Every structure is written in structure tokens, then in C-alpha cells.
XYZ file of C-alpha atoms in Angstrom:
232
model
C 30.676 30.590 20.168
C 31.301 28.744 17.401
C 27.298 27.618 16.997
C 27.009 31.186 17.529
C 29.239 32.841 14.063
C 28.207 30.039 11.710
C 23.804 29.397 12.749
C 23.223 33.134 13.976
C 21.860 32.331 17.022
C 22.191 32.808 21.505
C 24.147 30.673 23.682
C 24.847 30.892 26.761
C 27.313 29.311 29.352
C 26.995 27.660 32.491
C 27.870 30.055 35.901
C 30.897 30.990 35.626
C 32.814 32.631 39.263
C 34.994 35.722 38.530
C 37.871 33.729 38.313
C 36.545 31.716 35.012
C 34.869 35.032 33.406
C 38.518 36.562 33.723
C 39.209 33.785 31.509
C 36.783 33.300 29.062
C 36.145 37.206 28.332
C 40.010 37.146 26.967
C 39.248 34.125 24.304
C 36.498 36.142 23.391
C 38.319 39.676 22.721
C 39.867 37.387 20.215
C 36.742 37.733 18.196
C 35.113 40.835 18.546
C 34.659 41.674 15.079
C 32.475 38.696 15.176
C 30.977 38.253 18.069
C 29.843 39.986 21.004
C 29.075 39.112 24.964
C 26.509 40.348 27.690
C 27.275 39.255 31.788
C 24.611 38.749 34.145
C 24.311 36.319 37.098
C 20.593 37.494 37.789
C 21.093 40.663 40.145
C 23.225 43.607 40.463
C 25.537 42.192 42.533
C 25.876 38.372 41.616
C 28.894 35.542 42.079
C 28.328 33.723 39.545
C 27.230 34.725 35.993
C 26.991 33.705 32.972
C 27.902 34.644 29.408
C 25.547 35.103 26.665
C 27.072 35.317 23.371
C 26.047 36.524 20.157
C 26.293 38.414 16.652
C 27.996 41.490 16.764
C 25.395 42.781 13.754
C 22.695 42.470 17.216
C 21.989 45.520 19.027
C 21.974 43.862 22.089
C 21.952 40.633 23.606
C 17.544 38.868 23.353
C 17.721 35.914 25.192
C 16.855 35.011 28.906
C 17.957 32.167 30.163
C 18.127 32.609 33.929
C 15.663 31.458 36.487
C 14.966 33.305 39.787
C 13.159 30.262 42.460
C 12.909 31.154 46.095
C 11.277 29.534 49.424
C 9.953 30.555 52.812
C 12.949 31.250 55.020
C 13.938 27.932 57.737
C 17.039 29.653 60.527
C 18.378 25.940 60.254
C 18.491 24.965 56.409
C 21.900 27.150 55.753
C 23.484 27.942 52.400
C 25.066 25.376 52.296
C 22.305 23.130 52.231
C 20.253 24.483 49.927
C 23.549 23.199 47.555
C 23.265 20.176 48.639
C 20.039 19.827 48.732
C 20.173 21.076 45.011
C 22.952 18.738 43.896
C 21.523 15.996 45.641
C 18.886 16.125 42.345
C 22.618 14.754 40.479
C 22.526 18.468 38.982
C 25.515 19.778 37.605
C 27.181 22.763 40.403
C 27.717 25.042 37.446
C 24.519 25.123 36.029
C 22.881 26.674 39.957
C 24.248 30.502 40.631
C 24.124 32.386 44.357
C 21.248 31.445 46.703
C 20.360 34.665 48.789
C 19.035 33.513 52.222
C 16.917 36.351 53.772
C 14.948 36.232 57.376
C 12.452 35.813 55.170
C 12.728 34.086 51.946
C 16.052 32.305 50.555
C 16.366 32.825 47.029
C 18.477 30.125 44.363
C 19.186 31.528 40.455
C 19.447 28.687 37.949
C 19.936 27.908 33.819
C 16.214 27.853 33.202
C 16.592 25.010 30.992
C 16.916 22.868 34.896
C 13.863 25.308 35.653
C 10.983 22.742 35.202
C 12.838 20.087 36.588
C 14.052 22.052 39.857
C 10.185 23.202 39.894
C 8.952 19.462 39.894
C 11.108 17.488 41.915
C 12.987 19.952 44.288
C 10.981 19.131 47.281
C 13.298 19.278 50.453
C 16.154 21.284 51.023
C 17.903 19.120 54.447
C 15.258 17.278 56.340
C 12.550 20.424 56.348
C 9.941 20.375 53.303
C 9.853 23.668 50.929
C 7.226 25.455 48.783
C 9.009 26.358 45.933
C 8.412 29.275 42.896
C 9.571 30.999 40.497
C 10.294 34.971 41.211
C 9.792 37.825 38.839
C 11.080 40.813 40.893
C 15.120 40.818 42.267
C 14.103 44.660 44.565
C 13.334 42.539 47.087
C 16.145 40.071 47.354
C 17.602 40.472 50.407
C 21.265 41.785 50.511
C 24.629 40.070 51.524
C 25.730 40.840 54.634
C 29.018 40.867 56.516
C 32.090 40.757 58.934
C 34.857 43.015 59.825
C 38.024 42.419 61.284
C 40.837 44.700 62.026
C 44.306 42.367 62.155
C 47.906 43.323 62.614
C 50.331 42.066 60.329
C 54.001 41.854 59.905
C 53.277 40.738 56.130
C 50.938 40.145 53.142
C 51.758 36.715 52.925
C 49.154 34.860 52.582
C 49.453 32.484 54.970
C 50.535 34.990 57.311
C 46.913 37.134 57.009
C 45.032 33.062 57.108
C 46.964 33.007 60.068
C 45.631 36.482 61.897
C 42.101 35.963 60.318
C 41.255 32.355 62.062
C 43.793 32.553 64.352
C 45.126 28.558 62.929
C 49.138 28.404 63.173
C 51.185 29.517 60.215
C 53.073 25.429 59.985
C 48.679 24.171 59.882
C 48.094 27.185 57.259
C 50.495 25.768 55.057
C 49.712 22.173 55.397
C 46.230 23.541 53.830
C 48.067 25.566 51.027
C 49.732 22.606 50.378
C 47.040 20.590 49.797
C 44.710 23.178 47.674
C 42.469 23.781 50.008
C 42.525 28.564 49.257
C 42.205 30.417 47.016
C 43.025 33.553 45.355
C 40.350 35.238 44.208
C 38.730 31.985 42.383
C 42.005 30.110 41.145
C 43.801 27.508 43.692
C 47.128 29.333 45.196
C 49.693 26.731 46.157
C 52.232 29.576 47.390
C 52.597 29.995 50.704
C 54.779 33.457 50.030
C 52.298 34.734 47.931
C 51.868 38.479 48.651
C 48.028 40.083 48.828
C 46.340 43.190 48.066
C 43.641 44.996 48.928
C 40.667 44.251 47.974
C 42.138 40.499 46.547
C 39.106 37.935 47.970
C 40.836 34.943 49.717
C 38.927 31.913 50.231
C 40.158 28.624 52.391
C 38.264 25.688 52.888
C 35.778 24.788 55.584
C 36.541 27.741 56.617
C 35.328 31.163 54.727
C 36.496 33.483 52.394
C 37.491 37.091 53.773
C 38.333 39.521 51.498
C 41.371 42.603 52.209
C 39.312 45.240 52.811
C 41.154 48.304 53.406
C 45.272 48.237 54.116
C 44.647 51.195 56.988
C 47.735 52.161 58.000
C 50.875 51.262 59.392
C 51.936 51.137 63.814
C 55.452 52.369 65.021
C 56.836 49.085 65.339
C 56.736 48.652 61.020
C 52.969 46.416 61.198
C 50.606 46.801 58.409
C 46.408 47.530 60.275
C 43.894 45.349 58.185
C 40.701 45.758 58.032
C 39.609 42.361 56.186
C 35.705 41.161 55.707
C 34.031 38.720 56.002
C 31.502 36.264 54.253
C 28.799 35.888 57.052
């Protein structure tokens, strides 16, 4: 940010998750008379984004620091395989944006500063050879797919919801929460009694994510009927 104000140039962050973006915005807003910023992740529904920071007198951001790659999909190649293969090239995790797996092609976003290195060195995902290419169009990106599950809960405690969604015992869930394996809206949460709300996103390491999509009502016994959306 200092270089933006002193040198009058545009800078960009690495990829940030929504929690990190919110924290960054709270800081950037303190300097709104001197700088402006834009948030982009490469496409409209992006989860990981970078923040472009530029002098306030500029009408708009003039930088383009995101590159999109694609390769032919293989049903045996999963999200974790793609991420692991890129990280295996000694790439910083924050240089990598969203990874989208479609029926025909798999896409992923990276910072432009590592694009040439990725293009030359990423020839395999797991044990499978790939042919990597840059992609300029985002119109063909696969849509994110979800599963939905309806549960009945007595409260919106974090340990209670996780137990119901993943069919785990409350005691096991509490140990996972104590072990810092749980995040709520991308921030670590170590309180089992934490009260969730509609729209909250919960992630449990090695099990996946779910969002409290809708509170549909209550039963005669006073329990809550909740529809949760799970990432496939």
C-alpha cells in the first residue's frame, strides 16, 4: 500500500479467502482518500480473490494479474490432486486461486507472476500427463455443483450442526473443534458452543464444507428444520 501512495502505481495482493478479504478491506477503508481498490478472482462466483490497490485519482484499475489455465478433465483427477501437483512445484498456496473441475475441462487461476513457470513445468497431475493451455474466455467455466441435505436440530451450536451433517458423535466433533480442524466463514473456530446463523459456511478438515442454506421452520417439539448445502 505504501508503494501505491508513494510511487502512484497499481499493486495487487495474492489470492485471499473471504475472511482475509474482509480483514483487508477494513484496513484499506482507512485510506480511502488516498487509494481505491477492486476485488477480482477471475470470474463472478470466485471464492479466492486478489485485491487491486491503486491511487484514488485513477478512474479504474488498469492491471490484469490473473491467468486462467485449463486441461482436459480426467475423472480420476480430483481437486486435491490439482492443488497438490501445483504446490509440488514449490508454488506458494496464495498464488493459486479457484480450481474448477468440469466434465470436459479442468480450470484453475494463478497470479500472472508464476504463469510462465506453471506453463513450462506443470506437465502431470498426480500420475497423469496433461497438456496445459491458457484460456481467455470465462464463459465456458463449469458451474459449481452442490448436494442438499435436510436435518432436524435442537440448536444451532457448531458441534450440533457438524454432528448432524457428517453423522459424527458430538464427542468426536468436540475433539476436532478443540484440535482447530474447524473453520466458520474461513476463520478458525474453537468454541463448540458457537451459535451458527443462516448463511454461515462451515468447513471440517478431511470431511468437507457445508453452508446453512435455509432454516425452513420448526417441528412440533420445538426443533429446527434446516436445509444445508454441501460442496461436492
